[in-house]
Coordinates of N, CA, C and O in Angstrom, one line a residue:
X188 N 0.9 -1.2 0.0 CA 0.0 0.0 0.0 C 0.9 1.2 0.0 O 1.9 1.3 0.7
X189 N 0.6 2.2 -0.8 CA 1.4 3.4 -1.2 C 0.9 4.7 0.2 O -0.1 5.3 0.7
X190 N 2.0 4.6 0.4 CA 1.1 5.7 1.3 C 1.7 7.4 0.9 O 2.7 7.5 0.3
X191 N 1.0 8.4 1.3 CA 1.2 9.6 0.8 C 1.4 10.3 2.2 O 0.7 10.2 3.2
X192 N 2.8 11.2 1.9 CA 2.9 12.5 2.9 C 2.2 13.6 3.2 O 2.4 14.6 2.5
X193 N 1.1 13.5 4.7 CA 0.4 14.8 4.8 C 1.7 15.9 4.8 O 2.9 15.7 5.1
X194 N 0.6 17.3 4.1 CA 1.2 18.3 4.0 C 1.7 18.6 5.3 O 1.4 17.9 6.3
X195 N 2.8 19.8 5.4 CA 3.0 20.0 6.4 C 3.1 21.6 6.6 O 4.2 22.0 6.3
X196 N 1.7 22.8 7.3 CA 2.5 24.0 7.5 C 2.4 24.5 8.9 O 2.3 23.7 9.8
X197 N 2.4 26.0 9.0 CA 2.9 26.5 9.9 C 0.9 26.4 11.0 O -0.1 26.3 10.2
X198 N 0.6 26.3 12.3 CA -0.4 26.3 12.3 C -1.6 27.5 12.1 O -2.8 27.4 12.0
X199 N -0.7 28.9 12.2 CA -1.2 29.8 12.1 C -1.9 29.4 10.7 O -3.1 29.1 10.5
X200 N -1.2 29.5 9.9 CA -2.3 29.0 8.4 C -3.2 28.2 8.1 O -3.8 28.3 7.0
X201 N -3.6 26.9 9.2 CA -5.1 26.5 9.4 C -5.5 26.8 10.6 O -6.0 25.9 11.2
X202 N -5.5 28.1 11.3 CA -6.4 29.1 12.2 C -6.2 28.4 13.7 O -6.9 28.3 14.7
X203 N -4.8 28.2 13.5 CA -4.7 27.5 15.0 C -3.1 28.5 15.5 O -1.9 28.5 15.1
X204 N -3.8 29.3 16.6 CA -2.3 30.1 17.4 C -0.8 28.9 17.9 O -0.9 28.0 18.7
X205 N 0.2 29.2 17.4 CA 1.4 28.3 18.2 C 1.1 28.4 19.6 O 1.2 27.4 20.4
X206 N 0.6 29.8 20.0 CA 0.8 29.7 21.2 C 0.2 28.8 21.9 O 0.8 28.4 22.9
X207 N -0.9 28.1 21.7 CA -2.1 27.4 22.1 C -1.6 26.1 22.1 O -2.0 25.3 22.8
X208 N -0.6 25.8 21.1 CA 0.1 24.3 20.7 C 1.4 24.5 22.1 O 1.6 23.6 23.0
X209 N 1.9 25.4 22.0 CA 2.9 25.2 23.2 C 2.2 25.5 24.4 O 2.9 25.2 25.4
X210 N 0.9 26.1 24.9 CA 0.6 25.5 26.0 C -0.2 24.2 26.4 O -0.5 23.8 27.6
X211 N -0.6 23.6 25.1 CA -1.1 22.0 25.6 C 0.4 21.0 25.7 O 0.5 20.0 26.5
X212 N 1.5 21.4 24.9 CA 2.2 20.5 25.6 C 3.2 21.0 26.6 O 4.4 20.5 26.6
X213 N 2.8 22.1 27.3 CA 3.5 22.6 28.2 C 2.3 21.6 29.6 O 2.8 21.1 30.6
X214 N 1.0 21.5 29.4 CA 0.2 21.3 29.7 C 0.2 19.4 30.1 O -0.5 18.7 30.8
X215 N 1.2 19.2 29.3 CA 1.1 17.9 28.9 C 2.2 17.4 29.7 O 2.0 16.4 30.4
X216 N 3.3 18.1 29.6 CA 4.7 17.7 30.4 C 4.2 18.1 32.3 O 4.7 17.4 33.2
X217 N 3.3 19.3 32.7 CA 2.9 19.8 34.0 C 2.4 18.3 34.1 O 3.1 17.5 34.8
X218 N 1.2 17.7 33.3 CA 0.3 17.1 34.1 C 1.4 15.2 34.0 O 0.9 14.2 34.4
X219 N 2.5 15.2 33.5 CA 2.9 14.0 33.3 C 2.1 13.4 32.4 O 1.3 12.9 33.1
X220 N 1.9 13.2 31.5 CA 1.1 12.3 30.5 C 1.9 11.4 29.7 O 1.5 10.5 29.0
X221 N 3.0 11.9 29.9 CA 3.9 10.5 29.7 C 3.7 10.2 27.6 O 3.8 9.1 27.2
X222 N 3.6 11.0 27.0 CA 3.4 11.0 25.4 C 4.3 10.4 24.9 O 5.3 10.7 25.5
X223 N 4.5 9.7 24.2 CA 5.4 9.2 22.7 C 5.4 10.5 21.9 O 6.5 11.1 21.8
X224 N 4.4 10.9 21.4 CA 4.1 11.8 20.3 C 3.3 12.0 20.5 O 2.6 11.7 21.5
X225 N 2.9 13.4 18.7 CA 1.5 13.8 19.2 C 1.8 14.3 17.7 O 2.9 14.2 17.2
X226 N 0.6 14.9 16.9 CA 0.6 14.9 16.0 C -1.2 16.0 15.5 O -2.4 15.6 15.4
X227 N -0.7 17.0 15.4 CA -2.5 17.9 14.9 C -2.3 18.1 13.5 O -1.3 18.3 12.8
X228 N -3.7 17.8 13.4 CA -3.9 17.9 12.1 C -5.4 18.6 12.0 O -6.3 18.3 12.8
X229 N -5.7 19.7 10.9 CA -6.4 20.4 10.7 C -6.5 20.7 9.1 O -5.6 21.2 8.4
X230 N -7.8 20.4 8.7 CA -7.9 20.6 7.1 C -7.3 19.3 6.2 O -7.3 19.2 5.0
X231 N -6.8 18.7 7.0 CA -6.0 17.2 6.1 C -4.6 17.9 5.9 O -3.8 17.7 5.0
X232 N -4.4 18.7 6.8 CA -2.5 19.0 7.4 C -1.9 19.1 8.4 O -2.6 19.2 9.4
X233 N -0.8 19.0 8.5 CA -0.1 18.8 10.1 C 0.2 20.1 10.4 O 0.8 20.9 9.7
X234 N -0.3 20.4 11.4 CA -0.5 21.8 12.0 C 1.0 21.6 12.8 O 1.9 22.4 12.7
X235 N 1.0 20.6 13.4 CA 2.0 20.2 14.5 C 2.3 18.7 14.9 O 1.4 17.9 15.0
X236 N 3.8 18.6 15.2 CA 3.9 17.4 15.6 C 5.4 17.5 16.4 O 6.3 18.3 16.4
X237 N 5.2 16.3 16.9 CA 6.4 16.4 18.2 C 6.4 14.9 18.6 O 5.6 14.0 18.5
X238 N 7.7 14.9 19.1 CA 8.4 13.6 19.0 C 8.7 13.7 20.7 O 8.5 14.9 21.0
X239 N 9.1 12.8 21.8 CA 9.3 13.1 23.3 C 10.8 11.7 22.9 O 11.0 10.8 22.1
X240 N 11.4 12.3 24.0 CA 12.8 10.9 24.2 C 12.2 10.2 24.7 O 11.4 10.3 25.6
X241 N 12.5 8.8 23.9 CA 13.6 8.8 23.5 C 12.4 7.8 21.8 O 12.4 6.7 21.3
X242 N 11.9 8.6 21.6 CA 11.0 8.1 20.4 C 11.2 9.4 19.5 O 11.7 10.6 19.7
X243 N 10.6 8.8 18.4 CA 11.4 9.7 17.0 C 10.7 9.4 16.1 O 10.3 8.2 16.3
X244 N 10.2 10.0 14.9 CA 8.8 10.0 14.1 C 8.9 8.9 13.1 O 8.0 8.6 12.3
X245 N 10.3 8.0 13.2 CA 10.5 6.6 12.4 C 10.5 5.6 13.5 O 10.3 4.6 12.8
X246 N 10.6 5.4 14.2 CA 9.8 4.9 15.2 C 8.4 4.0 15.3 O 7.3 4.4 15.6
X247 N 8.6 2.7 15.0 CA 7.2 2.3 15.3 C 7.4 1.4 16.5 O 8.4 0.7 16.6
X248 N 5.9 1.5 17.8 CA 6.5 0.6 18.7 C 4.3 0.2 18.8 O 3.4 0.9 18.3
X249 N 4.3 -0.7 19.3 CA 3.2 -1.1 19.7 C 1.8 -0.2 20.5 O 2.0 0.4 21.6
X250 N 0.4 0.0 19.6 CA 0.0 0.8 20.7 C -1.5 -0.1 21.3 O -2.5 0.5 21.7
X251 N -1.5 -1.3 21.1 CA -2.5 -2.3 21.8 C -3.7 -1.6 21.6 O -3.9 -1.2 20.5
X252 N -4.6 -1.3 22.6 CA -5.6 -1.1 22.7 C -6.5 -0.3 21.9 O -7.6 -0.5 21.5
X253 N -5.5 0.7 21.9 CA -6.2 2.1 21.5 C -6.3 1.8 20.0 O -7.1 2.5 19.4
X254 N -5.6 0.9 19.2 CA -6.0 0.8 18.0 C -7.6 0.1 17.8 O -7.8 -0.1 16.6
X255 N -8.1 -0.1 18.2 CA -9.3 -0.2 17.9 C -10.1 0.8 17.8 O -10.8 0.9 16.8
X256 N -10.2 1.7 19.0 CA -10.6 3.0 18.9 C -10.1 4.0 17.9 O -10.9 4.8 17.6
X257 N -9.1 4.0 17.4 CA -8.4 4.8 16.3 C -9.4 4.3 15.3 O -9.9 5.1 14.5
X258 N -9.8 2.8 15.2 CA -10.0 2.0 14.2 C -11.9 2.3 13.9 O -12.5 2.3 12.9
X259 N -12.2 2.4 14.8 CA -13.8 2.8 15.4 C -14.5 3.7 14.6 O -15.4 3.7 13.7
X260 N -13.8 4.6 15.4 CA -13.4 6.0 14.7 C -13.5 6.6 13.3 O -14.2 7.5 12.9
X261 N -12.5 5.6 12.4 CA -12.2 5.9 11.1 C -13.3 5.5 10.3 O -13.7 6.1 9.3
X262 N -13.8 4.0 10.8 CA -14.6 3.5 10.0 C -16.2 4.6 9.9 O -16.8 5.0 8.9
X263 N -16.4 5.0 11.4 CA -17.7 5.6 11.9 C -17.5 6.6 10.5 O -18.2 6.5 9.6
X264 N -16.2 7.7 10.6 CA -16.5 8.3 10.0 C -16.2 8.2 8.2 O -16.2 9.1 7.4
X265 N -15.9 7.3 7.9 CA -16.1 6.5 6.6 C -17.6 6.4 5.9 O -18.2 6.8 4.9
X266 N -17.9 5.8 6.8 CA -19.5 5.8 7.1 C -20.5 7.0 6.8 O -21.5 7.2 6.1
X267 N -19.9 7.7 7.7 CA -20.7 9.0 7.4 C -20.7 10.2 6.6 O -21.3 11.3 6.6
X268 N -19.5 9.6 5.7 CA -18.8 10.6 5.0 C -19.7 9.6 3.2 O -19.8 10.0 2.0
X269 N -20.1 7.9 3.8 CA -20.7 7.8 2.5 C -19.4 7.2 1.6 O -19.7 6.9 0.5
X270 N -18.2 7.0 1.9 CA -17.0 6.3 1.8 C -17.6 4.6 1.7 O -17.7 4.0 0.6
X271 N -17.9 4.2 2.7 CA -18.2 2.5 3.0 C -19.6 2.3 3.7 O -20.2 3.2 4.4
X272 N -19.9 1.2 3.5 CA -21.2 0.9 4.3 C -21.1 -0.2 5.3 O -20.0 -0.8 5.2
X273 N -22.0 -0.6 6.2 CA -22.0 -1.6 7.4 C -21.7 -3.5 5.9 O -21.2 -4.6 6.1
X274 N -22.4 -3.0 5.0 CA -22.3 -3.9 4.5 C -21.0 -4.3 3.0 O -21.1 -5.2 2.2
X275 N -20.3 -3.6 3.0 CA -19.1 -4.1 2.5 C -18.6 -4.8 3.3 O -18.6 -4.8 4.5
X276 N -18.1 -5.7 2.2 CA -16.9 -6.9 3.0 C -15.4 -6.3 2.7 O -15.1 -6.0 1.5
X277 N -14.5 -6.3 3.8 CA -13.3 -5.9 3.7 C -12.8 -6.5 3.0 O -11.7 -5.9 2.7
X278 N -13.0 -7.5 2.5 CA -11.7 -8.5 1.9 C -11.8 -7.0 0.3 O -10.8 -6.6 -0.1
X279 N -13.2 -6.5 -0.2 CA -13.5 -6.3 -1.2 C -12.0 -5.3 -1.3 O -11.3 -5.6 -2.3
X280 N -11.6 -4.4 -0.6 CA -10.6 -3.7 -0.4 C -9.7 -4.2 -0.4 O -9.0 -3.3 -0.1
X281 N -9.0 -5.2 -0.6 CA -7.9 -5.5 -0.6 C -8.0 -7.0 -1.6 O -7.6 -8.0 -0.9
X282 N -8.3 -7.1 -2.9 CA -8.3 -8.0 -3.5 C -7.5 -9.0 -3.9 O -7.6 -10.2 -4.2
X283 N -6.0 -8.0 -3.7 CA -5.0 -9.3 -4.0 C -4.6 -10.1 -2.8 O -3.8 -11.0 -3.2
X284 N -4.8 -10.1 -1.4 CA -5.0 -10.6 -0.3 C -6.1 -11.4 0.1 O -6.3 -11.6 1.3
X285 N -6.8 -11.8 -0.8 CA -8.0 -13.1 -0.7 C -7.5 -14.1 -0.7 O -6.7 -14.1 -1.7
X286 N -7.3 -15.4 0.0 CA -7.0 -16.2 -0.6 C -8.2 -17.5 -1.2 O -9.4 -17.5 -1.3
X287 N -7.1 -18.4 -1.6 CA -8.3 -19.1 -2.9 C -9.5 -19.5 -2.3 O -10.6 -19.2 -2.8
X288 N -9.4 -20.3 -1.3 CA -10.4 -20.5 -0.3 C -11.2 -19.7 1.0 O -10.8 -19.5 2.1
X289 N -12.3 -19.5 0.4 CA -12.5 -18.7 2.0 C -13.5 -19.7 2.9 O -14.6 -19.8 2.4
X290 N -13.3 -20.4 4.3 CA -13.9 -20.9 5.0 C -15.4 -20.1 4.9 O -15.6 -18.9 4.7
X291 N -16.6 -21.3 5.2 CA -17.7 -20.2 5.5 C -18.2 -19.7 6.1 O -19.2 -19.0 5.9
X292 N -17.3 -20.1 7.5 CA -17.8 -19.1 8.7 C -17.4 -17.9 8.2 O -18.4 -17.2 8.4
X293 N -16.6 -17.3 7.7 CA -15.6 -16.3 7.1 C -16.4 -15.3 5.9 O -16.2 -14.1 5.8
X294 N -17.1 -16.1 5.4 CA -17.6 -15.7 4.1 C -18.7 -14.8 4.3 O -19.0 -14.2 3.3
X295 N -19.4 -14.5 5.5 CA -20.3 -14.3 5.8 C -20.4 -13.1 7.0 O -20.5 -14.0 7.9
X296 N -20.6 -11.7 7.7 CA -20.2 -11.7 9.1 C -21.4 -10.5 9.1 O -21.6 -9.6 8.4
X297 N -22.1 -10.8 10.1 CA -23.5 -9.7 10.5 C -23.0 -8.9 11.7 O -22.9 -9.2 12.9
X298 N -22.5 -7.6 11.1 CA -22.3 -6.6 12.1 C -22.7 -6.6 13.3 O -23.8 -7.1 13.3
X299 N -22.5 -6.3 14.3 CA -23.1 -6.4 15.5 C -24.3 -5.4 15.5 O -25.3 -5.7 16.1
X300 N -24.0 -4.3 14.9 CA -25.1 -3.2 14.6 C -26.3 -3.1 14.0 O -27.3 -2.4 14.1
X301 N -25.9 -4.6 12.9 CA -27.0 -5.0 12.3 C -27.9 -6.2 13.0 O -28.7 -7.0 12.5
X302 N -27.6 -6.1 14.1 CA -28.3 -7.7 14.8 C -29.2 -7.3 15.8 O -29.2 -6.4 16.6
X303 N -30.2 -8.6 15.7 CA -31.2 -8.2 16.6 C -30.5 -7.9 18.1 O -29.4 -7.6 18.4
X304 N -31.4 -8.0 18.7 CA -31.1 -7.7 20.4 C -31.3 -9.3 20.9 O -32.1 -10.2 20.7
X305 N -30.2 -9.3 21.8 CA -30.1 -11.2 22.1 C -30.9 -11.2 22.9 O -31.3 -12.3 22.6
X306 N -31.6 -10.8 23.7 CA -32.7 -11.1 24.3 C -34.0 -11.3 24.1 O -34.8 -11.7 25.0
X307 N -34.4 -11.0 22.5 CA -35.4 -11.0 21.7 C -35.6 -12.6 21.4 O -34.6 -13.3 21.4
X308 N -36.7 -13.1 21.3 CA -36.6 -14.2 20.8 C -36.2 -14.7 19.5 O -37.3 -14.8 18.9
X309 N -35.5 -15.1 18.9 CA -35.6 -15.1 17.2 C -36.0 -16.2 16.8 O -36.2 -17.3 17.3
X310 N -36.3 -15.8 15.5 CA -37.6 -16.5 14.1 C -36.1 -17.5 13.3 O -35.1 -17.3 12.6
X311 N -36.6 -18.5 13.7 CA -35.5 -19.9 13.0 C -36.1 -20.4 11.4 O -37.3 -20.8 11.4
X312 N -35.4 -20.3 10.5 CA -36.1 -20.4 9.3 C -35.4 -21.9 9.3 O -34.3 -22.0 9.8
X313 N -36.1 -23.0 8.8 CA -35.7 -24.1 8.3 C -35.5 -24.9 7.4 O -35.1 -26.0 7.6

């Protein structure tokens, strides 16, 4: 996958004061928050970004959890942007990564969003 470099300017030119960026991470070092990085982005550019020791913006290290939320996120607003639907299948994206067989548990998957409520009784078709 090709990936492309967000722009990068100054934040004053997407309507955001420096000053305001140096007191959230003045804000950030007061309250200990303990950051890797940090990275604003405004208009689809990097307003700002910052690196903490001993991490550095080539740097990749594990972030567990929170990737799902990052992941949540993206899709929601994929979704609402009219991008994707609850009903595309991911594989559809990524075509050369299918492989020849797909199990049929696999083949198949009903969003949780799309499902009834488990406490409902459900209608068993036979």
């Amino acid at each position: 996958m090709m990936m492309t470099a967000l722009p990068r300017v100054r934040p004053e030119e997407v309507g955001i004061p420096s000053s305001a960026i140096l007191r959230f991470m003045e804000d950030m070092t007061d309250k200990n928050m303990n950051l890797h990085s940090f990275m604003l982005l405004r208009h689809g550019k990097v307003a700002a970004e910052g690196y903490y020791f001993p991490f550095h913006k080539d740097l990749r290290h594990p972030i567990f959890s929170v990737s799902k939320s990052l992941t949540s996120a993206a899709v929601g607003i994929a979704i609402g942007e009219g991008w994707i639907s609850l009903d595309d299948k991911v594989i559809h994206f990524f075509p050369d990564k299918q492989p020849e067989t797909v199990h049929p548990y696999t083949a198949q998957y009903d969003h949780p969003a799309s499902l009834e409520h488990a406490d409902r009784p459900q209608e068993i078709n036979q």
